[in-house]
Tab-separated table of C-alpha atoms and ligand atoms in Angstrom:
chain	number	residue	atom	x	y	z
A	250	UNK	CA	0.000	0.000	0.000
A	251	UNK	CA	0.871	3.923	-0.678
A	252	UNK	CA	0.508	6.260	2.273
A	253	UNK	CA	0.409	9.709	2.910
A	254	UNK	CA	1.381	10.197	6.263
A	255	UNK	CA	1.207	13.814	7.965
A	256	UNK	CA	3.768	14.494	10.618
A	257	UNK	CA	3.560	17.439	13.308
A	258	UNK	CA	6.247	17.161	16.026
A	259	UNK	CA	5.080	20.092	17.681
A	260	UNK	CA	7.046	21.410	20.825
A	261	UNK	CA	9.471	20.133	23.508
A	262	UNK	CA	10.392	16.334	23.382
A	263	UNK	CA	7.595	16.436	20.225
A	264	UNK	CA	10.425	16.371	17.334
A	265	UNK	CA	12.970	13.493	18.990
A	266	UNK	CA	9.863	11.143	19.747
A	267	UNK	CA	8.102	12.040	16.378
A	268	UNK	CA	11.594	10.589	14.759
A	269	UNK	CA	11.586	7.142	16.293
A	270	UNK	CA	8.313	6.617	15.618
A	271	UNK	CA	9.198	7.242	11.709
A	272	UNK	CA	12.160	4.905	12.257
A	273	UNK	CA	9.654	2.290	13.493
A	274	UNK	CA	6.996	3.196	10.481
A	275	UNK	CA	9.875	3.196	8.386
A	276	UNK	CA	11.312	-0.356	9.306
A	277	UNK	CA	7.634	-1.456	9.261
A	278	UNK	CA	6.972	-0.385	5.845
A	279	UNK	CA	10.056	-2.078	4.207
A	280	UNK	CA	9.523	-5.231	5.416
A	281	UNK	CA	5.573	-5.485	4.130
A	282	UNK	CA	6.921	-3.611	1.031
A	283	UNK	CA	4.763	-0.457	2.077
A	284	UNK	CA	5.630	2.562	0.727
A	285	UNK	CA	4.746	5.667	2.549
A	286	UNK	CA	5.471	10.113	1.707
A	287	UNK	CA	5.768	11.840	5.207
A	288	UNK	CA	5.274	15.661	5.246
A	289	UNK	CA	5.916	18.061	7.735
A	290	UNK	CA	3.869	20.873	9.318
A	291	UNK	CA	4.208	23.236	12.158
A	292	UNK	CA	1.816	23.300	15.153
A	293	UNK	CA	1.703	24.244	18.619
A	294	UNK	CA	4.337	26.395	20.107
A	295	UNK	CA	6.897	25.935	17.231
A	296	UNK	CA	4.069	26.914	14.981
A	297	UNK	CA	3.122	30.276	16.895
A	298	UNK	CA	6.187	31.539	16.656
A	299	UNK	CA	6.584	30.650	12.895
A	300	UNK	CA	3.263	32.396	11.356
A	301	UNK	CA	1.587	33.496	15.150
A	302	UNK	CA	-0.820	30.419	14.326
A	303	UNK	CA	-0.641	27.555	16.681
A	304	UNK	CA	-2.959	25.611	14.052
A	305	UNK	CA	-2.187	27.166	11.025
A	306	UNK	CA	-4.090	26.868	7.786
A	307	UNK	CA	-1.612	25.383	5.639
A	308	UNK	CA	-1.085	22.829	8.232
A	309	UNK	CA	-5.025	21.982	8.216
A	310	UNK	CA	-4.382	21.390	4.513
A	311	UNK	CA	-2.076	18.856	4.833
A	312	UNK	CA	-3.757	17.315	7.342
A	313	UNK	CA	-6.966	17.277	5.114
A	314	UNK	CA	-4.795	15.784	2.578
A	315	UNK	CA	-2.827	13.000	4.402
A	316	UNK	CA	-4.200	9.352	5.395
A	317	UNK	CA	-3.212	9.395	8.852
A	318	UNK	CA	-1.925	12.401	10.920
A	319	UNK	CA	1.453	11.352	13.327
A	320	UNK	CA	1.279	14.108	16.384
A	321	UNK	CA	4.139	14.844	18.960
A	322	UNK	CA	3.525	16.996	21.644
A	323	UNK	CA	2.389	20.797	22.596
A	324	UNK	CA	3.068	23.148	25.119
A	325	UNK	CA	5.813	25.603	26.125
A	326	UNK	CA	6.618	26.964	29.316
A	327	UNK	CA	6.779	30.580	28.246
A	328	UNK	CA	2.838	30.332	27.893
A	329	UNK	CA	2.490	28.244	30.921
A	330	UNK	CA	3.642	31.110	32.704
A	331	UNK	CA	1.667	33.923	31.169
A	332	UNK	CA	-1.619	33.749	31.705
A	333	UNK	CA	-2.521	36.654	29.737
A	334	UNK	CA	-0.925	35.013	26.202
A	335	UNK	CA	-3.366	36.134	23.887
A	336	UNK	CA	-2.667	32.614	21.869
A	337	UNK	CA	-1.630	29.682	23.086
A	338	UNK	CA	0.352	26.171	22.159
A	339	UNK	CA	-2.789	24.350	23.409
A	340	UNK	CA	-5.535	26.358	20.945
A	341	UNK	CA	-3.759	24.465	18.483
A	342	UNK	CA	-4.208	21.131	19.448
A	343	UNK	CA	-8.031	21.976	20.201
A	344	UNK	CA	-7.938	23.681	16.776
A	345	UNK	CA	-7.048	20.429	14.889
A	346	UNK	CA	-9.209	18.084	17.085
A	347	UNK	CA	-12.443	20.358	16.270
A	348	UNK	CA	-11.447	21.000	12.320
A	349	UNK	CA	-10.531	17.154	11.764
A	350	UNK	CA	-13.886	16.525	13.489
A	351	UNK	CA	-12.075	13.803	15.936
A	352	UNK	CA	-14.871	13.308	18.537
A	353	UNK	CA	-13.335	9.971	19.936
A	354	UNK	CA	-10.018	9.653	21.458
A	355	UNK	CA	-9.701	6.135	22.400
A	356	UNK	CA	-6.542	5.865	25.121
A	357	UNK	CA	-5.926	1.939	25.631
A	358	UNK	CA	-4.198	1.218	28.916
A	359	UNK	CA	-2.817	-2.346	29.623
A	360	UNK	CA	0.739	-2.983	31.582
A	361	UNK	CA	3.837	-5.000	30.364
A	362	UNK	CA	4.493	-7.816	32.281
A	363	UNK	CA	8.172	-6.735	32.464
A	364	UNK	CA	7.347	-3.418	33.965
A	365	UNK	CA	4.990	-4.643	36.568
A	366	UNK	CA	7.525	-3.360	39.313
A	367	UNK	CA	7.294	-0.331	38.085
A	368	UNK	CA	3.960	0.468	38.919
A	369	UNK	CA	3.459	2.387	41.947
A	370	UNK	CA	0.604	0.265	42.617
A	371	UNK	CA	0.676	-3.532	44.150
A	372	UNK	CA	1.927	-6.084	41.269
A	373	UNK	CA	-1.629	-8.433	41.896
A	374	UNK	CA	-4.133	-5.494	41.256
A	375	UNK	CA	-1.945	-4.114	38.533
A	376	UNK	CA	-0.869	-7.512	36.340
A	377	UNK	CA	-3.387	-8.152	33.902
A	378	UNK	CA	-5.158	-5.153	33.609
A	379	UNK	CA	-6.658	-3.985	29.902
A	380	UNK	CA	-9.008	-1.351	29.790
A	381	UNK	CA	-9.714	1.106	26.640
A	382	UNK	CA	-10.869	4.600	27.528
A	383	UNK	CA	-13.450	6.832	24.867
A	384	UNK	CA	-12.925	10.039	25.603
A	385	UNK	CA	-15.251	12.726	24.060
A	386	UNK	CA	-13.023	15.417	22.317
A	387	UNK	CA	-14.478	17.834	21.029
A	388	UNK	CA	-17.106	19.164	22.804
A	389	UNK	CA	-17.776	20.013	26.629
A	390	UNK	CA	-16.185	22.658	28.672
A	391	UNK	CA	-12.747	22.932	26.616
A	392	UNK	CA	-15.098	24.227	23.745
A	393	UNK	CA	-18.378	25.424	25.484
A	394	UNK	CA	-19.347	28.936	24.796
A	395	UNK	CA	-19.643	31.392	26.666
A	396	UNK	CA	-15.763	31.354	27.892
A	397	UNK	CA	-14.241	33.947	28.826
A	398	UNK	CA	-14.176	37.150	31.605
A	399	UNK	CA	-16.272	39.805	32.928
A	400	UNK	CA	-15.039	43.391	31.437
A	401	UNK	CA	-13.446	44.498	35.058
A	402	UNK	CA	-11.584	40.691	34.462
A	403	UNK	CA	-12.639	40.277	38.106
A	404	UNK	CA	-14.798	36.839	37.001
A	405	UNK	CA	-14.084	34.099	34.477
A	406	UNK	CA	-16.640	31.630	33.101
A	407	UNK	CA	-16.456	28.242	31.078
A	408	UNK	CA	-19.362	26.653	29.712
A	409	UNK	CA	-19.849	22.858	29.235
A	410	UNK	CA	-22.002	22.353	26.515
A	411	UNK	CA	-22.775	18.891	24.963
A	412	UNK	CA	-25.732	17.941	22.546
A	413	UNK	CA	-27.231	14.591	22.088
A	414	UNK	CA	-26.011	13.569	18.947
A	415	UNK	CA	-22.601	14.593	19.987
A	416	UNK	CA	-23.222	11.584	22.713
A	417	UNK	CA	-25.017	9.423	20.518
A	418	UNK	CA	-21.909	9.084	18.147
A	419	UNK	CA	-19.479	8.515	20.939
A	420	UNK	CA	-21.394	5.962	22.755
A	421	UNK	CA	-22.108	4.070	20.012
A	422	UNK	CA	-18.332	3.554	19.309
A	423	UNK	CA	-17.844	2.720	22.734
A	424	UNK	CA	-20.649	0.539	22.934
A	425	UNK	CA	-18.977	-1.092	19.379
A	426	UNK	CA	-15.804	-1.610	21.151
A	427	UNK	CA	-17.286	-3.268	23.895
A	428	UNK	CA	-18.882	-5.678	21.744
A	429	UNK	CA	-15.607	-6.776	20.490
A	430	UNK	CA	-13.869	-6.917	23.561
A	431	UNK	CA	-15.502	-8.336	27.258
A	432	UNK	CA	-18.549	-6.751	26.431
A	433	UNK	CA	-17.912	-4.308	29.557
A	434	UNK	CA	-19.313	-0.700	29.354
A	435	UNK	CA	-18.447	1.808	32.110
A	436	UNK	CA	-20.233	5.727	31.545
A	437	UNK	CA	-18.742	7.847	33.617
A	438	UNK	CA	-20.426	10.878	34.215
A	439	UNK	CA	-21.201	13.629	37.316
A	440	UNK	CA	-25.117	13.204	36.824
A	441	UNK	CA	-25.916	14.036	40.488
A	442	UNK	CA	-24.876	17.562	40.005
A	443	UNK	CA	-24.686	18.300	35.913
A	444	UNK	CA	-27.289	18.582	33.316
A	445	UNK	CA	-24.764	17.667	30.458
A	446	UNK	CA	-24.389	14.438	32.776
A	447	UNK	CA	-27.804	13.811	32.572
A	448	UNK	CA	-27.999	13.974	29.042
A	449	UNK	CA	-25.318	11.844	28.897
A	450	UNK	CA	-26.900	9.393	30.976
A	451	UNK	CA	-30.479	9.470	29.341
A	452	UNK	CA	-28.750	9.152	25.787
A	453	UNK	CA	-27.021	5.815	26.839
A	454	UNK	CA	-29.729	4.494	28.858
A	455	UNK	CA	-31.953	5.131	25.288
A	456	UNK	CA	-29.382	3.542	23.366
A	457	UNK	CA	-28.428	0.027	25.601
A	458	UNK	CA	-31.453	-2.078	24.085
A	459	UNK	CA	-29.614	-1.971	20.712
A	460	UNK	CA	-26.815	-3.951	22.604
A	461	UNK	CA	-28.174	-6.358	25.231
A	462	UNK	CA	-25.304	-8.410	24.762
A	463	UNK	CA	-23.165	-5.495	26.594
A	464	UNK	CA	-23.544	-4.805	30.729
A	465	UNK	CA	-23.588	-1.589	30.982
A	466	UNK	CA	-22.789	0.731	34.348
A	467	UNK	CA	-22.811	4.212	35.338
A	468	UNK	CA	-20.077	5.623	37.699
A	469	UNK	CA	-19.768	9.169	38.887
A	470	UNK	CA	-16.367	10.427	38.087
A	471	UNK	CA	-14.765	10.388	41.550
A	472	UNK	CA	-16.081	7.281	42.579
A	473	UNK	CA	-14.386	6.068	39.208
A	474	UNK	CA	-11.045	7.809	39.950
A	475	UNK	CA	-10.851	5.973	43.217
A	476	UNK	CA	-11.858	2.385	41.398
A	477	UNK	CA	-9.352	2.640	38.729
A	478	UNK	CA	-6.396	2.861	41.152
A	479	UNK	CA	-8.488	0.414	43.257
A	480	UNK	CA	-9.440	-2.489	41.329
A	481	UNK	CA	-8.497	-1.678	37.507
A	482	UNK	CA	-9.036	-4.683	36.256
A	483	UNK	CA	-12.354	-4.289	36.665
A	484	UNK	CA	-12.861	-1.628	33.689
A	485	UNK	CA	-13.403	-3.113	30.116
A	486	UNK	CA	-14.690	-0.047	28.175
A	487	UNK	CA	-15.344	3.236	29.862
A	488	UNK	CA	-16.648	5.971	27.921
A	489	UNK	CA	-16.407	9.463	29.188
A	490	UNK	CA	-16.990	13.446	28.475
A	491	UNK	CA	-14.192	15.780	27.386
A	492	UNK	CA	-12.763	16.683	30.793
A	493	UNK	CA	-13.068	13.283	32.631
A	494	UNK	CA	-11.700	11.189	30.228
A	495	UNK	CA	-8.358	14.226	29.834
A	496	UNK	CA	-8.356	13.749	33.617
A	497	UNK	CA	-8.507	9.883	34.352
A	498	UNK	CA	-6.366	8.884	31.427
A	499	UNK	CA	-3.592	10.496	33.280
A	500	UNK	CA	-4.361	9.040	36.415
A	501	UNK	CA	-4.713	5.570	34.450
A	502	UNK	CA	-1.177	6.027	32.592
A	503	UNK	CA	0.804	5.403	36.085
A	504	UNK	CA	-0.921	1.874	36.024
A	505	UNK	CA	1.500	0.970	34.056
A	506	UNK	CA	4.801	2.444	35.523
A	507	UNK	CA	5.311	5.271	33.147
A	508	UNK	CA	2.948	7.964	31.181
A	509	UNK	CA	5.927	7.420	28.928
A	510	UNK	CA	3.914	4.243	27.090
A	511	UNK	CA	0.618	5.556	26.386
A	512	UNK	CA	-0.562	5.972	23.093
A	513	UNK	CA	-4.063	7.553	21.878
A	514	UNK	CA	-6.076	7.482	18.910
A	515	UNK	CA	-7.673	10.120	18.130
A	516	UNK	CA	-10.646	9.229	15.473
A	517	UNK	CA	-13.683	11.183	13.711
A	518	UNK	CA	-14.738	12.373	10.557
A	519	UNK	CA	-11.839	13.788	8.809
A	520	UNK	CA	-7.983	12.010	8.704
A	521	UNK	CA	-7.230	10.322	12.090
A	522	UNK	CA	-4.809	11.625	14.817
A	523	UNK	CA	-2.143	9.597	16.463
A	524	UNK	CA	-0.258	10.932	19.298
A	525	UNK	CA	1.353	9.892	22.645
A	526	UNK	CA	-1.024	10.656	25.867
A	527	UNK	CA	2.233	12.879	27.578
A	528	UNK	CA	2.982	16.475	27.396
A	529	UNK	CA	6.143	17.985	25.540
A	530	UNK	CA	8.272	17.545	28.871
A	531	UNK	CA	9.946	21.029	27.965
A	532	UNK	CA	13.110	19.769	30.370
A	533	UNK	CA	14.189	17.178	28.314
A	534	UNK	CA	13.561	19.035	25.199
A	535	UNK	CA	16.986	18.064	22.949
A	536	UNK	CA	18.836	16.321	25.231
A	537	UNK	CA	18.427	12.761	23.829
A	538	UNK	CA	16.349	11.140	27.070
A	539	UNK	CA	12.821	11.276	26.974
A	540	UNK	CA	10.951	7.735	26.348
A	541	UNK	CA	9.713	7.595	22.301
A	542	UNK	CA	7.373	4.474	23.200
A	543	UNK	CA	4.132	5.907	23.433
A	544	UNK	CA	4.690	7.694	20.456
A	545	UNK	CA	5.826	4.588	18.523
A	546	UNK	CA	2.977	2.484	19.957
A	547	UNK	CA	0.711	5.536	18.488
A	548	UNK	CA	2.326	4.246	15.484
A	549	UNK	CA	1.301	0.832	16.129
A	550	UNK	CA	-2.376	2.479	16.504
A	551	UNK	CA	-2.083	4.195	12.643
A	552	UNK	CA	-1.800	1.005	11.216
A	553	UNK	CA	-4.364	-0.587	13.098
A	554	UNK	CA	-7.115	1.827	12.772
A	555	UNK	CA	-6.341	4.430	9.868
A	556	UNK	CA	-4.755	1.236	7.616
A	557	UNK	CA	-6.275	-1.632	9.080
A	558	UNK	CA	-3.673	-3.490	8.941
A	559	UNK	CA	-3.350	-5.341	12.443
A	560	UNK	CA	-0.008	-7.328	11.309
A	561	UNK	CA	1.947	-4.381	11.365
A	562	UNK	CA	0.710	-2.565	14.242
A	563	UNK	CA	1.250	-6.339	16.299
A	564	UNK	CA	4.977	-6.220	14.646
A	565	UNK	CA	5.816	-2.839	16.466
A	566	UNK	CA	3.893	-4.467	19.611
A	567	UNK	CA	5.982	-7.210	19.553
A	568	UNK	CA	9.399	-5.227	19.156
A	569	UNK	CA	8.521	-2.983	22.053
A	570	UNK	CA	7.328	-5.906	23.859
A	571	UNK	CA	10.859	-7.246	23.557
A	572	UNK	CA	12.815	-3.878	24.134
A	573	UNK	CA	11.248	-3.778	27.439
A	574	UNK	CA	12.136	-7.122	28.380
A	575	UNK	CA	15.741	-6.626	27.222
A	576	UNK	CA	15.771	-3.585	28.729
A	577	UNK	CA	16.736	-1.167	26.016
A	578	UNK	CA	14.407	1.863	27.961
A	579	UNK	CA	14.686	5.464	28.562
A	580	UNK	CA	15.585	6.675	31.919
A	581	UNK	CA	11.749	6.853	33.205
A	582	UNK	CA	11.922	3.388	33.697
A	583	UNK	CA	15.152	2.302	33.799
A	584	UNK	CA	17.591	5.261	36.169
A	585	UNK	CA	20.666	3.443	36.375
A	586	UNK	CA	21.247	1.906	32.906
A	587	UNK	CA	19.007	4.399	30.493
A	588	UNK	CA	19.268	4.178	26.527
A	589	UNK	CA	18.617	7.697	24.850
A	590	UNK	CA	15.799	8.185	22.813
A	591	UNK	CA	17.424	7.454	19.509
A	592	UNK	CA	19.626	4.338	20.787
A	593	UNK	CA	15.624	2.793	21.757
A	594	UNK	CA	14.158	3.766	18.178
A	595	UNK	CA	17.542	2.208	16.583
A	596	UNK	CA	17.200	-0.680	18.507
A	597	UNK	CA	13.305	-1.181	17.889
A	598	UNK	CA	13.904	-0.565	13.834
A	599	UNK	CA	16.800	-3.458	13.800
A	600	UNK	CA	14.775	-5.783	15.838
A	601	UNK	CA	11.486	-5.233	13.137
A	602	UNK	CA	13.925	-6.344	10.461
A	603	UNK	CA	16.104	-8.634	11.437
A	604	UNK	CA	12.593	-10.468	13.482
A	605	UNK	CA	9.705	-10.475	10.930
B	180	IPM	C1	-4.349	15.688	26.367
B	180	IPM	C2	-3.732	16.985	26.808
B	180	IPM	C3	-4.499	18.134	26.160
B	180	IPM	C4	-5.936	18.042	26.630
B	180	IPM	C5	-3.913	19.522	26.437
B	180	IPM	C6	-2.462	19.631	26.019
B	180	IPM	C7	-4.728	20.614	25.834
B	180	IPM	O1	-3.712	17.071	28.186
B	180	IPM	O2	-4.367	15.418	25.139
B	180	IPM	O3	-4.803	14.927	27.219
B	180	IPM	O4	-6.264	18.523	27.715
B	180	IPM	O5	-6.741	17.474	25.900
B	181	MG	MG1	-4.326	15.315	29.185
């Protein structure tokens, strides 16, 4: 197969994971005789500085125009600390998520039984766990309207806004995935204090006859941030507004020892997003040590959903897989003997073709 393949490092670690993932694609791609055109655009940060667009429109284009979109990271400090930035890094990333129309991030969580130790939680509730969560992306209170401050900037207001068929389309992908997994459905919602929960709620309770094969639950949010780090093996599929699912993602990435592994799909009506669930770790910006996985295991996601080819995406599983158990890792996981970024994309390329 051909593919177009649109790549946007963004800021901070964004450029030196970005390249290992290509390395990965790359090593991939030879051995199934794939050929594949990368091109570059700015975002984020990098971006703003370029053309004073975080998101700009050439980089929508190309976007637009590729079959799958390979993200890095945004976010810079020097916004962090300025509240009054009039744009920021961030808008960007909101920017593409709302003009691609991705309404579904799907962030799988499952640990490595090589890293178990590494979890901060005990090895028997952590070992086995596999949960997927759908998070709603482009709606709720990071897009709401009215945002924004009263004139004497003395009061600040978000809205979160969310209408039914905006939950009808993510719950029926999350019902779908259920289905084809343990046929587990967790909604997680705040529907003892919001209306938007309660729409939430009602829509899914409307929709659950079309799939009585799946047992469906409803968990307030806080009750489910105490479960996961409870008893997370007890989550199949849990599908989740804008906010909740940015906040227990997080929370669910130190499951598995490191937010360093996390990959996300990000999936809706235009060409689908693939980016690691971490930040742009400004600190380690350029020096060679931040952990490429999740962003090569976002790889591993492209070909699965935006080629459908599972083969490939279990090839990079496998080499990662085996990299962990070798212990060719970055110094998140592994302090005392760390391999730099590039030295674990190298070895993850050589082991795809000298393995498969
Ligand atoms: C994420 C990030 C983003 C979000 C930020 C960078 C805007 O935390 O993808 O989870 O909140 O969605
Ligand atoms: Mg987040």
């Amino acid at each position: 197969m051909n593919f177009k393949i649109a790549v946007l490092p963004g800021d901070g670690i964004g450029p030196e994971i970005v390249e290992q993932a290509i390395k990965v694609t790359d090593a991939v791609c030879e051995k199934k005789g794939h050929s594949v055109v990368y091109t570059h655009a700015l975002t984020g940060a990098t971006a703003i500085f370029a053309t004073g667009d975080p998101y700009p429109p050439e980089t929508h284009q190309i976007c637009m125009e590729s079959d799958a979109v390979l993200f890095g990271a945004i976010g810079d400090p020097r916004f962090d600390n300025d509240p009054k930035a009039k744009v920021r890094p961030e808008k960007g990333l909101l920017a593409m998520r709302k003009q691609l129309g991705l309404y579904a991030n799907i962030r799988p969580v499952s640990t490595f039984a090589s890293l178990l130790h590494k979890s901060p939680l005990k090895q028997e509730l952590v070992e086995g766990v596999d949960f997927v969560t759908i998070r709603e992306l482009t709606g709720g209170i990071y897009f709401g309207q009215p945002q924004g401050r009263t004139e004497d900037g003395n009061t600040a207001f978000d809205s979160s806004v969310y209408h039914r068929y905006e939950i009808e389309r993510i719950a029926k992908l999350a019902f779908e995935f259920a289905m084809n997994r343990r046929k587990k459905l967790t909604m997680v919602d705040k529907a003892n204090v919001l209306a938007t929960s309660r729409l939430w709620r009602e829509t899914v309770q409307d929709m659950a006859p079309q799939y009585p094969e799946v047992e469906l639950e409803y968990m307030f949010v806080d009750n489910a941030a105490m479960q996961i780090i409870q008893w997370p093996k007890r989550f199949d599929v849990i599908v989740t507004e804008n906010m909740f699912g940015d906040i227990l993602t997080d929370e669910a990435s130190v499951i598995t020892g490191s937010l360093g592994l996390l990959p996300s799909a990000s999936i809706g009506l235009h060409t689908s997003v693939f980016e690691p669930i971490h930040g742009s770790y400004p600190q380690a910006a350029g020096k060679n040590i931040a952990n490429p996985v999740a962003t090569i295991l976002s790889a591993a996601l492209m070909f699965e959903y935006a080629f459908k080819l599972n083969d490939e995406a279990a090839m990079i599983r496998k080499a990662v897989d085996a990299s962990l158990v070798e212990g060719i890792v970055t110094e998140d996981i592994d302090k005392s003997n760390p391999s730099s970024t590039s030295a674990v994309g190298d070895w993850l390329a050589a082991y795809i073709k000298n393995n498969f």
